[in-house]
Amino acid sequence: MRLSEAWIVASRDFKIFRRVKNVWSSIIIFPVVISVLFPVILEYLAVRGSHGLAAPGVLPNLLNSFSFFLVIGAAYVPLGIASYSIVGEKVEKSLEPLLATPLTDGEILLGKAISAVIPTLVAMYAAAAVFMVGIDGVTFHTLGYYYFPNWNIATLLLVLMPVAIVMSVLFSVIVSSRVNDARSASSFGVFILFPLLGIYLASETSIITLDVNSLLIISGILLAVDVALFYVSTATFRREEILTKWK
Amino acid sequence: MIDTENLTKKFGDLTAVDNLTLHVNDGEVFGFLGPNGAGKTTTVRMLCCLISKTSGSARIGGYDIGNKADSLKIRKIIGLVPDNVGLSEQLTAYDNLDFYGKIYDCTEAHRKENIQRFLEMLGLWDKRNVLAATFSKGMKQKLAIARALIHDPQVLFMDEPTANLDPEAAKTVRDFILQLKKEKKTIFLNTHNLDEAQRICDRVAIMNTSLRAVGTPQELERSVSGKKTVIGLDQQVNDAVLAALKKLALKNLSIDGDTITFDVEDPDKENSPAVGAIVLAGGHVRSINVVGSTLEDTYLKLVRK
C-alpha cells in the first residue's frame, strides 16, 4: 500500500470539504462547544461552590469526566466527514472511475480515513488546548494549582482519542455502504457513541474512575474494536462489493 | 490489444455474460452493441478489472485480467468513461483532471499540458475553473472523456458516451471519438446507438448475454439475407388494401400511414402479386423500392435469437 497515493485521495477530499458547509461546520461546531462550554459550566459551579460540586476534593474526578467529552467529540466529528466522503462519492457515482485507476482498494480506504482523521485531530487538539487553558483559569483558585496538563489528559489525547477516531471512521465506512445520503449515514453512525456515553455516565456516577489505568484499559478495548471494524470495513470496501452490492 | 476467451460472469443463478470470445485490434474502434441488460457494462467492468470473472480469460495489452499484479498494470494502460460520468462535483474541471493525473503519476508538466490539450479540444478550457456541479450533461460527459484520457491510455473504454445527450452534444462527443480514431487510439465503445456504431466503428460485436456476431458494419448488414420491398401509396392504406395484402401471406408485413413494407426473397416474383392486389383493392401505387438489410435489421434479428 502506497501512502503517497492515499495522500492524493485525502488531499482531493480536503479540497471538496472546504466547499461543503455541513462538513466544515461539523469540524468546527462540536470542538468549539466542548472547549468553551465546560469551562463556563465550571465557572458557574465555582460561583455556587456551596453546592460542593466545585470543592477541591470533588473537582479532579469531575474534570476527568469532563475531559472524556473530548473523546466523545473526537468520535462524533469524523462521523460527518467520513460519511460525506463515502456517501458523497456514492451519490455522485464517482467511485467507479476512481476504482478503475491503479489505486488499490486499501489506498482509497486509507485516503478516506486520513481525510477524516486529520481534520478531527487538529480540531480536537485545538479544542483540548482551549479547554485546558479555560479549565485551569477557572479552577486555579479552588485547587491552588493548574490541573492541566497531567498524565490523564496526555493519555486521553495521545492514546484514547486517536483510537476512538479510528473506530468512528471505520464504523462510518460500514454504515456508508448501506445508505444513500450522508445525513442518514451520520445518524446511524451516532450508535458508535453510545458505549462512550456509557463510560462518561459511569464516571459521573462514580462507577468508574477515569484515571490513567482506566483510560489505557478503555483504549485497549477500543483498539480491539478497531481491529474487528477494520476487517469488516475492508471486506465492505472492496471494488466488487461496491459496484455490485452497495445500495 | 483486447482478447477474451469464453469470458463468463454469473451473479448467482443469473448469467450476465456467457462465453464471450472476441479480439480487438490495436488502434481499432470496436463497437459493442446490445440492448439494455445484454451484459455490455458487465463486460467492460470485467475488462477494466473492476469486477472478477466467473470463468474464461481475458487479456488487455498482454496482461491477464485474472491476475492481481496484472490487473494493476491493466488499470494503468486503460481509461474508462463509465455510463454515469462520476465527476467530483465540488471540484473544478481543472481539479478533477489534475487529481486523476496525479493518481496516474503524471508529472506536473505532463498534467498541465494534457489538461489544457483535452479541455481545449473539447471546448471546456474557458470553464476550467468552474465547478463541475454547474456543468450541463454534455459538458460533464466531455469532462469525463478528458479525465479518462489524462494519462494517455492505450485503450479507452466508453460506456454509452452519448446516451442522454442532446444531438449537438452527442455530435461533439462523436467527432471527438473520430479524432481519437485518427490518433490510432484503441477504443471499446459500448452503445445501443446503431447509427453511431455504423459511423464511428471499424468493427462491431452484437451481444445479448452471449456474442451473436462480430464484423464490420457492412459485413453484418450483408450477413442477414433477404431484402425489403417498400411500396408508397397516394393515400393512407385502407382496410380493403390491407385485407388484400394479408391474403398474400407476406413476410413481416408492416403498415405505416401510406407506406407498406414486407420482406422479400425474390423481388421480381413477389412484388408483382402484391402490387396487383393493391391496385385491385383500389389503392394507387406511388412508388416501389427494394432495399437491402441494414445494421438495424441485423441487430434486431440477432438480439431476438
PDB file of N, CA and C in Angstrom, chain A residues 121-209:
ATOM      1  N   LEU A 121      -8.440  15.378  14.346  1.00  0.00           N
ATOM      2  CA  LEU A 121      -7.358  15.507  15.319  1.00  0.00           C
ATOM      3  C   LEU A 121      -6.981  16.971  15.526  1.00  0.00           C
ATOM      4  N   VAL A 122      -6.840  17.694  14.416  1.00  0.00           N
ATOM      5  CA  VAL A 122      -6.461  19.112  14.512  1.00  0.00           C
ATOM      6  C   VAL A 122      -7.514  19.872  15.312  1.00  0.00           C
ATOM      7  N   ALA A 123      -8.786  19.651  14.952  1.00  0.00           N
ATOM      8  CA  ALA A 123      -9.876  20.372  15.631  1.00  0.00           C
ATOM      9  C   ALA A 123      -9.936  20.003  17.111  1.00  0.00           C
ATOM     10  N   MET A 124      -9.797  18.710  17.400  1.00  0.00           N
ATOM     11  CA  MET A 124      -9.948  18.282  18.790  1.00  0.00           C
ATOM     12  C   MET A 124      -8.740  18.654  19.642  1.00  0.00           C
ATOM     13  N   TYR A 125      -7.549  18.646  19.063  1.00  0.00           N
ATOM     14  CA  TYR A 125      -6.370  19.091  19.828  1.00  0.00           C
ATOM     15  C   TYR A 125      -6.454  20.592  20.102  1.00  0.00           C
ATOM     16  N   ALA A 126      -6.934  21.331  19.124  1.00  0.00           N
ATOM     17  CA  ALA A 126      -7.113  22.777  19.352  1.00  0.00           C
ATOM     18  C   ALA A 126      -8.161  22.986  20.448  1.00  0.00           C
ATOM     19  N   ALA A 127      -9.255  22.205  20.367  1.00  0.00           N
ATOM     20  CA  ALA A 127     -10.312  22.304  21.379  1.00  0.00           C
ATOM     21  C   ALA A 127      -9.751  21.930  22.748  1.00  0.00           C
ATOM     22  N   ALA A 128      -8.900  20.879  22.784  1.00  0.00           N
ATOM     23  CA  ALA A 128      -8.327  20.435  24.064  1.00  0.00           C
ATOM     24  C   ALA A 128      -7.449  21.533  24.664  1.00  0.00           C
ATOM     25  N   ALA A 129      -6.690  22.218  23.810  1.00  0.00           N
ATOM     26  CA  ALA A 129      -5.816  23.289  24.305  1.00  0.00           C
ATOM     27  C   ALA A 129      -6.649  24.398  24.940  1.00  0.00           C
ATOM     28  N   VAL A 130      -7.715  24.799  24.236  1.00  0.00           N
ATOM     29  CA  VAL A 130      -8.599  25.855  24.767  1.00  0.00           C
ATOM     30  C   VAL A 130      -9.279  25.366  26.051  1.00  0.00           C
ATOM     31  N   PHE A 131      -9.713  24.123  26.019  1.00  0.00           N
ATOM     32  CA  PHE A 131     -10.395  23.504  27.170  1.00  0.00           C
ATOM     33  C   PHE A 131      -9.475  23.526  28.406  1.00  0.00           C
ATOM     34  N   MET A 132      -8.216  23.110  28.217  1.00  0.00           N
ATOM     35  CA  MET A 132      -7.289  23.033  29.360  1.00  0.00           C
ATOM     36  C   MET A 132      -6.984  24.424  29.923  1.00  0.00           C
ATOM     37  N   VAL A 133      -6.749  25.359  29.019  1.00  0.00           N
ATOM     38  CA  VAL A 133      -6.460  26.728  29.479  1.00  0.00           C
ATOM     39  C   VAL A 133      -7.677  27.291  30.218  1.00  0.00           C
ATOM     40  N   GLY A 134      -8.848  27.068  29.649  1.00  0.00           N
ATOM     41  CA  GLY A 134     -10.091  27.571  30.256  1.00  0.00           C
ATOM     42  C   GLY A 134     -10.322  26.953  31.620  1.00  0.00           C
ATOM     43  N   ILE A 135     -10.175  25.632  31.701  1.00  0.00           N
ATOM     44  CA  ILE A 135     -10.404  24.931  32.972  1.00  0.00           C
ATOM     45  C   ILE A 135      -9.383  25.387  34.024  1.00  0.00           C
ATOM     46  N   ASP A 136      -8.115  25.478  33.603  1.00  0.00           N
ATOM     47  CA  ASP A 136      -7.081  25.918  34.544  1.00  0.00           C
ATOM     48  C   ASP A 136      -7.395  27.316  35.078  1.00  0.00           C
ATOM     49  N   GLY A 137      -7.845  28.159  34.166  1.00  0.00           N
ATOM     50  CA  GLY A 137      -8.175  29.529  34.562  1.00  0.00           C
ATOM     51  C   GLY A 137      -9.299  29.559  35.588  1.00  0.00           C
ATOM     52  N   VAL A 138     -10.262  28.665  35.419  1.00  0.00           N
ATOM     53  CA  VAL A 138     -11.442  28.660  36.292  1.00  0.00           C
ATOM     54  C   VAL A 138     -11.148  27.962  37.624  1.00  0.00           C
ATOM     55  N   THR A 139     -10.300  26.936  37.599  1.00  0.00           N
ATOM     56  CA  THR A 139     -10.138  26.097  38.808  1.00  0.00           C
ATOM     57  C   THR A 139      -8.894  26.437  39.640  1.00  0.00           C
ATOM     58  N   PHE A 140      -8.046  27.292  39.116  1.00  0.00           N
ATOM     59  CA  PHE A 140      -6.785  27.563  39.826  1.00  0.00           C
ATOM     60  C   PHE A 140      -7.023  28.056  41.259  1.00  0.00           C
ATOM     61  N   HIS A 141      -7.992  28.937  41.404  1.00  0.00           N
ATOM     62  CA  HIS A 141      -8.233  29.497  42.737  1.00  0.00           C
ATOM     63  C   HIS A 141      -8.750  28.452  43.702  1.00  0.00           C
ATOM     64  N   THR A 142      -9.535  27.497  43.204  1.00  0.00           N
ATOM     65  CA  THR A 142     -10.091  26.449  44.076  1.00  0.00           C
ATOM     66  C   THR A 142      -9.033  25.404  44.417  1.00  0.00           C
ATOM     67  N   LEU A 143      -8.289  24.977  43.368  1.00  0.00           N
ATOM     68  CA  LEU A 143      -7.334  23.886  43.577  1.00  0.00           C
ATOM     69  C   LEU A 143      -5.983  24.383  44.117  1.00  0.00           C
ATOM     70  N   GLY A 144      -5.621  25.587  43.759  1.00  0.00           N
ATOM     71  CA  GLY A 144      -4.324  26.115  44.170  1.00  0.00           C
ATOM     72  C   GLY A 144      -3.203  25.696  43.235  1.00  0.00           C
ATOM     73  N   TYR A 145      -3.515  24.996  42.197  1.00  0.00           N
ATOM     74  CA  TYR A 145      -2.511  24.603  41.193  1.00  0.00           C
ATOM     75  C   TYR A 145      -3.234  24.440  39.851  1.00  0.00           C
ATOM     76  N   TYR A 146      -2.415  24.401  38.774  1.00  0.00           N
ATOM     77  CA  TYR A 146      -3.012  24.176  37.448  1.00  0.00           C
ATOM     78  C   TYR A 146      -3.240  22.676  37.266  1.00  0.00           C
ATOM     79  N   TYR A 147      -4.495  22.307  37.061  1.00  0.00           N
ATOM     80  CA  TYR A 147      -4.818  20.872  36.948  1.00  0.00           C
ATOM     81  C   TYR A 147      -4.261  20.275  35.646  1.00  0.00           C
ATOM     82  N   PHE A 148      -4.336  21.032  34.558  1.00  0.00           N
ATOM     83  CA  PHE A 148      -3.823  20.556  33.262  1.00  0.00           C
ATOM     84  C   PHE A 148      -2.520  21.255  32.939  1.00  0.00           C
ATOM     85  N   PRO A 149      -1.607  20.637  32.192  1.00  0.00           N
ATOM     86  CA  PRO A 149      -1.687  19.263  31.694  1.00  0.00           C
ATOM     87  C   PRO A 149      -1.318  18.254  32.791  1.00  0.00           C
ATOM     88  N   ASN A 150      -1.755  17.037  32.590  1.00  0.00           N
ATOM     89  CA  ASN A 150      -1.377  15.946  33.508  1.00  0.00           C
ATOM     90  C   ASN A 150      -1.357  14.633  32.714  1.00  0.00           C
ATOM     91  N   TRP A 151      -0.975  13.562  33.355  1.00  0.00           N
ATOM     92  CA  TRP A 151      -0.856  12.275  32.645  1.00  0.00           C
ATOM     93  C   TRP A 151      -2.210  11.786  32.137  1.00  0.00           C
ATOM     94  N   ASN A 152      -3.239  12.125  32.892  1.00  0.00           N
ATOM     95  CA  ASN A 152      -4.586  11.706  32.471  1.00  0.00           C
ATOM     96  C   ASN A 152      -4.934  12.263  31.082  1.00  0.00           C
ATOM     97  N   ILE A 153      -4.780  13.576  30.968  1.00  0.00           N
ATOM     98  CA  ILE A 153      -5.178  14.205  29.697  1.00  0.00           C
ATOM     99  C   ILE A 153      -4.216  13.788  28.586  1.00  0.00           C
ATOM    100  N   ALA A 154      -2.949  13.546  28.960  1.00  0.00           N
ATOM    101  CA  ALA A 154      -1.981  13.102  27.956  1.00  0.00           C
ATOM    102  C   ALA A 154      -2.392  11.734  27.406  1.00  0.00           C
ATOM    103  N   THR A 155      -2.785  10.837  28.295  1.00  0.00           N
ATOM    104  CA  THR A 155      -3.222   9.501  27.867  1.00  0.00           C
ATOM    105  C   THR A 155      -4.481   9.615  27.017  1.00  0.00           C
ATOM    106  N   LEU A 156      -5.361  10.473  27.497  1.00  0.00           N
ATOM    107  CA  LEU A 156      -6.635  10.643  26.785  1.00  0.00           C
ATOM    108  C   LEU A 156      -6.425  11.192  25.363  1.00  0.00           C
ATOM    109  N   LEU A 157      -5.538  12.201  25.274  1.00  0.00           N
ATOM    110  CA  LEU A 157      -5.357  12.849  23.966  1.00  0.00           C
ATOM    111  C   LEU A 157      -4.466  12.041  23.024  1.00  0.00           C
ATOM    112  N   LEU A 158      -3.455  11.409  23.580  1.00  0.00           N
ATOM    113  CA  LEU A 158      -2.465  10.762  22.701  1.00  0.00           C
ATOM    114  C   LEU A 158      -2.739   9.281  22.462  1.00  0.00           C
ATOM    115  N   VAL A 159      -3.521   8.660  23.337  1.00  0.00           N
ATOM    116  CA  VAL A 159      -3.790   7.218  23.160  1.00  0.00           C
ATOM    117  C   VAL A 159      -5.268   6.983  22.837  1.00  0.00           C
ATOM    118  N   LEU A 160      -6.126   7.404  23.754  1.00  0.00           N
ATOM    119  CA  LEU A 160      -7.544   7.071  23.599  1.00  0.00           C
ATOM    120  C   LEU A 160      -8.204   7.799  22.425  1.00  0.00           C
ATOM    121  N   MET A 161      -7.879   9.089  22.280  1.00  0.00           N
ATOM    122  CA  MET A 161      -8.564   9.864  21.242  1.00  0.00           C
ATOM    123  C   MET A 161      -8.290   9.319  19.827  1.00  0.00           C
ATOM    124  N   PRO A 162      -7.047   9.063  19.446  1.00  0.00           N
ATOM    125  CA  PRO A 162      -6.823   8.512  18.096  1.00  0.00           C
ATOM    126  C   PRO A 162      -7.542   7.179  17.874  1.00  0.00           C
ATOM    127  N   VAL A 163      -7.546   6.346  18.923  1.00  0.00           N
ATOM    128  CA  VAL A 163      -8.206   5.035  18.794  1.00  0.00           C
ATOM    129  C   VAL A 163      -9.714   5.231  18.597  1.00  0.00           C
ATOM    130  N   ALA A 164     -10.280   6.195  19.317  1.00  0.00           N
ATOM    131  CA  ALA A 164     -11.721   6.466  19.189  1.00  0.00           C
ATOM    132  C   ALA A 164     -12.053   7.033  17.806  1.00  0.00           C
ATOM    133  N   ILE A 165     -11.165   7.887  17.295  1.00  0.00           N
ATOM    134  CA  ILE A 165     -11.410   8.466  15.958  1.00  0.00           C
ATOM    135  C   ILE A 165     -11.393   7.368  14.892  1.00  0.00           C
ATOM    136  N   VAL A 166     -10.412   6.494  14.991  1.00  0.00           N
ATOM    137  CA  VAL A 166     -10.311   5.410  14.000  1.00  0.00           C
ATOM    138  C   VAL A 166     -11.558   4.527  14.063  1.00  0.00           C
ATOM    139  N   MET A 167     -12.017   4.251  15.293  1.00  0.00           N
ATOM    140  CA  MET A 167     -13.229   3.435  15.457  1.00  0.00           C
ATOM    141  C   MET A 167     -14.412   4.100  14.747  1.00  0.00           C
ATOM    142  N   SER A 168     -14.533   5.392  14.928  1.00  0.00           N
ATOM    143  CA  SER A 168     -15.645   6.119  14.339  1.00  0.00           C
ATOM    144  C   SER A 168     -15.570   6.121  12.806  1.00  0.00           C
ATOM    145  N   VAL A 169     -14.353   6.305  12.287  1.00  0.00           N
ATOM    146  CA  VAL A 169     -14.177   6.337  10.824  1.00  0.00           C
ATOM    147  C   VAL A 169     -14.519   4.975  10.218  1.00  0.00           C
ATOM    148  N   LEU A 170     -14.011   3.914  10.841  1.00  0.00           N
ATOM    149  CA  LEU A 170     -14.259   2.570  10.290  1.00  0.00           C
ATOM    150  C   LEU A 170     -15.749   2.232  10.352  1.00  0.00           C
ATOM    151  N   PHE A 171     -16.389   2.637  11.443  1.00  0.00           N
ATOM    152  CA  PHE A 171     -17.826   2.383  11.569  1.00  0.00           C
ATOM    153  C   PHE A 171     -18.596   3.154  10.487  1.00  0.00           C
ATOM    154  N   SER A 172     -18.136   4.374  10.219  1.00  0.00           N
ATOM    155  CA  SER A 172     -18.787   5.186   9.176  1.00  0.00           C
ATOM    156  C   SER A 172     -18.674   4.525   7.803  1.00  0.00           C
ATOM    157  N   VAL A 173     -17.533   3.906   7.532  1.00  0.00           N
ATOM    158  CA  VAL A 173     -17.338   3.224   6.242  1.00  0.00           C
ATOM    159  C   VAL A 173     -18.395   2.131   6.083  1.00  0.00           C
ATOM    160  N   ILE A 174     -18.582   1.374   7.161  1.00  0.00           N
ATOM    161  CA  ILE A 174     -19.539   0.255   7.103  1.00  0.00           C
ATOM    162  C   ILE A 174     -20.963   0.797   6.919  1.00  0.00           C
ATOM    163  N   VAL A 175     -21.296   1.812   7.707  1.00  0.00           N
ATOM    164  CA  VAL A 175     -22.649   2.391   7.613  1.00  0.00           C
ATOM    165  C   VAL A 175     -22.866   2.995   6.221  1.00  0.00           C
ATOM    166  N   SER A 176     -21.838   3.682   5.709  1.00  0.00           N
ATOM    167  CA  SER A 176     -21.977   4.378   4.422  1.00  0.00           C
ATOM    168  C   SER A 176     -22.267   3.421   3.267  1.00  0.00           C
ATOM    169  N   SER A 177     -21.854   2.180   3.419  1.00  0.00           N
ATOM    170  CA  SER A 177     -22.102   1.218   2.337  1.00  0.00           C
ATOM    171  C   SER A 177     -23.574   0.839   2.262  1.00  0.00           C
ATOM    172  N   ARG A 178     -24.324   1.146   3.313  1.00  0.00           N
ATOM    173  CA  ARG A 178     -25.720   0.688   3.382  1.00  0.00           C
ATOM    174  C   ARG A 178     -26.738   1.806   3.181  1.00  0.00           C
ATOM    175  N   VAL A 179     -26.297   3.039   3.140  1.00  0.00           N
ATOM    176  CA  VAL A 179     -27.252   4.144   2.999  1.00  0.00           C
ATOM    177  C   VAL A 179     -26.881   5.026   1.819  1.00  0.00           C
ATOM    178  N   ASN A 180     -27.822   5.877   1.436  1.00  0.00           N
ATOM    179  CA  ASN A 180     -27.598   6.682   0.238  1.00  0.00           C
ATOM    180  C   ASN A 180     -27.555   8.177   0.474  1.00  0.00           C
ATOM    181  N   ASP A 181     -27.585   8.606   1.737  1.00  0.00           N
ATOM    182  CA  ASP A 181     -27.342  10.029   1.965  1.00  0.00           C
ATOM    183  C   ASP A 181     -26.527  10.212   3.233  1.00  0.00           C
ATOM    184  N   ALA A 182     -25.717  11.262   3.191  1.00  0.00           N
ATOM    185  CA  ALA A 182     -24.727  11.475   4.246  1.00  0.00           C
ATOM    186  C   ALA A 182     -25.389  11.684   5.606  1.00  0.00           C
ATOM    187  N   ARG A 183     -26.573  12.327   5.596  1.00  0.00           N
ATOM    188  CA  ARG A 183     -27.249  12.596   6.867  1.00  0.00           C
ATOM    189  C   ARG A 183     -27.661  11.288   7.553  1.00  0.00           C
ATOM    190  N   SER A 184     -28.206  10.344   6.763  1.00  0.00           N
ATOM    191  CA  SER A 184     -28.574   9.041   7.336  1.00  0.00           C
ATOM    192  C   SER A 184     -27.336   8.336   7.848  1.00  0.00           C
ATOM    193  N   ALA A 185     -26.260   8.430   7.080  1.00  0.00           N
ATOM    194  CA  ALA A 185     -25.028   7.748   7.484  1.00  0.00           C
ATOM    195  C   ALA A 185     -24.535   8.269   8.822  1.00  0.00           C
ATOM    196  N   SER A 186     -24.528   9.608   8.977  1.00  0.00           N
ATOM    197  CA  SER A 186     -24.030  10.110  10.266  1.00  0.00           C
ATOM    198  C   SER A 186     -25.040   9.861  11.384  1.00  0.00           C
ATOM    199  N   SER A 187     -26.344   9.795  11.036  1.00  0.00           N
ATOM    200  CA  SER A 187     -27.342   9.467  12.077  1.00  0.00           C
ATOM    201  C   SER A 187     -27.133   8.045  12.599  1.00  0.00           C
ATOM    202  N   PHE A 188     -26.953   7.101  11.682  1.00  0.00           N
ATOM    203  CA  PHE A 188     -26.697   5.715  12.105  1.00  0.00           C
ATOM    204  C   PHE A 188     -25.342   5.620  12.808  1.00  0.00           C
ATOM    205  N   GLY A 189     -24.419   6.438  12.353  1.00  0.00           N
ATOM    206  CA  GLY A 189     -23.076   6.409  12.937  1.00  0.00           C
ATOM    207  C   GLY A 189     -23.048   6.774  14.403  1.00  0.00           C
ATOM    208  N   VAL A 190     -24.055   7.553  14.817  1.00  0.00           N
ATOM    209  CA  VAL A 190     -24.111   8.003  16.219  1.00  0.00           C
ATOM    210  C   VAL A 190     -24.172   6.819  17.197  1.00  0.00           C
ATOM    211  N   PHE A 191     -24.624   5.658  16.715  1.00  0.00           N
ATOM    212  CA  PHE A 191     -24.682   4.475  17.586  1.00  0.00           C
ATOM    213  C   PHE A 191     -23.313   4.159  18.204  1.00  0.00           C
ATOM    214  N   ILE A 192     -22.259   4.519  17.466  1.00  0.00           N
ATOM    215  CA  ILE A 192     -20.913   4.207  17.952  1.00  0.00           C
ATOM    216  C   ILE A 192     -20.564   5.041  19.184  1.00  0.00           C
ATOM    217  N   LEU A 193     -21.340   6.125  19.403  1.00  0.00           N
ATOM    218  CA  LEU A 193     -21.062   6.987  20.559  1.00  0.00           C
ATOM    219  C   LEU A 193     -21.646   6.420  21.859  1.00  0.00           C
ATOM    220  N   PHE A 194     -22.627   5.532  21.737  1.00  0.00           N
ATOM    221  CA  PHE A 194     -23.325   5.051  22.934  1.00  0.00           C
ATOM    222  C   PHE A 194     -22.392   4.429  23.975  1.00  0.00           C
ATOM    223  N   PRO A 195     -21.470   3.545  23.574  1.00  0.00           N
ATOM    224  CA  PRO A 195     -20.565   2.987  24.595  1.00  0.00           C
ATOM    225  C   PRO A 195     -19.738   4.073  25.281  1.00  0.00           C
ATOM    226  N   LEU A 196     -19.344   5.087  24.515  1.00  0.00           N
ATOM    227  CA  LEU A 196     -18.538   6.168  25.096  1.00  0.00           C
ATOM    228  C   LEU A 196     -19.368   6.999  26.063  1.00  0.00           C
ATOM    229  N   LEU A 197     -20.625   7.243  25.688  1.00  0.00           N
ATOM    230  CA  LEU A 197     -21.519   7.980  26.598  1.00  0.00           C
ATOM    231  C   LEU A 197     -21.754   7.170  27.873  1.00  0.00           C
ATOM    232  N   GLY A 198     -21.823   5.853  27.722  1.00  0.00           N
ATOM    233  CA  GLY A 198     -21.974   4.960  28.885  1.00  0.00           C
ATOM    234  C   GLY A 198     -20.791   5.118  29.833  1.00  0.00           C
ATOM    235  N   ILE A 199     -19.597   5.177  29.259  1.00  0.00           N
ATOM    236  CA  ILE A 199     -18.387   5.340  30.096  1.00  0.00           C
ATOM    237  C   ILE A 199     -18.430   6.688  30.812  1.00  0.00           C
ATOM    238  N   TYR A 200     -18.845   7.718  30.065  1.00  0.00           N
ATOM    239  CA  TYR A 200     -18.921   9.056  30.673  1.00  0.00           C
ATOM    240  C   TYR A 200     -19.903   9.050  31.858  1.00  0.00           C
ATOM    241  N   LEU A 201     -21.082   8.453  31.644  1.00  0.00           N
ATOM    242  CA  LEU A 201     -22.089   8.416  32.712  1.00  0.00           C
ATOM    243  C   LEU A 201     -21.582   7.602  33.899  1.00  0.00           C
ATOM    244  N   ALA A 202     -20.884   6.507  33.615  1.00  0.00           N
ATOM    245  CA  ALA A 202     -20.329   5.674  34.694  1.00  0.00           C
ATOM    246  C   ALA A 202     -19.317   6.471  35.504  1.00  0.00           C
ATOM    247  N   SER A 203     -18.569   7.331  34.830  1.00  0.00           N
ATOM    248  CA  SER A 203     -17.583   8.138  35.571  1.00  0.00           C
ATOM    249  C   SER A 203     -18.272   9.240  36.379  1.00  0.00           C
ATOM    250  N   GLU A 204     -19.315   9.810  35.809  1.00  0.00           N
ATOM    251  CA  GLU A 204     -20.049  10.874  36.510  1.00  0.00           C
ATOM    252  C   GLU A 204     -20.759  10.332  37.744  1.00  0.00           C
ATOM    253  N   THR A 205     -21.145   9.050  37.694  1.00  0.00           N
ATOM    254  CA  THR A 205     -21.852   8.447  38.830  1.00  0.00           C
ATOM    255  C   THR A 205     -20.894   7.633  39.712  1.00  0.00           C
ATOM    256  N   SER A 206     -19.601   7.860  39.485  1.00  0.00           N
ATOM    257  CA  SER A 206     -18.546   7.234  40.301  1.00  0.00           C
ATOM    258  C   SER A 206     -18.507   5.711  40.233  1.00  0.00           C
ATOM    259  N   ILE A 207     -19.084   5.143  39.179  1.00  0.00           N
ATOM    260  CA  ILE A 207     -18.974   3.687  39.000  1.00  0.00           C
ATOM    261  C   ILE A 207     -17.540   3.351  38.593  1.00  0.00           C
ATOM    262  N   ILE A 208     -16.967   4.183  37.718  1.00  0.00           N
ATOM    263  CA  ILE A 208     -15.548   4.017  37.386  1.00  0.00           C
ATOM    264  C   ILE A 208     -14.834   5.358  37.569  1.00  0.00           C
ATOM    265  N   THR A 209     -13.541   5.284  37.740  1.00  0.00           N
ATOM    266  CA  THR A 209     -12.718   6.496  37.831  1.00  0.00           C
ATOM    267  C   THR A 209     -11.872   6.557  36.570  1.00  0.00           C
TER     268      THR A 209
END
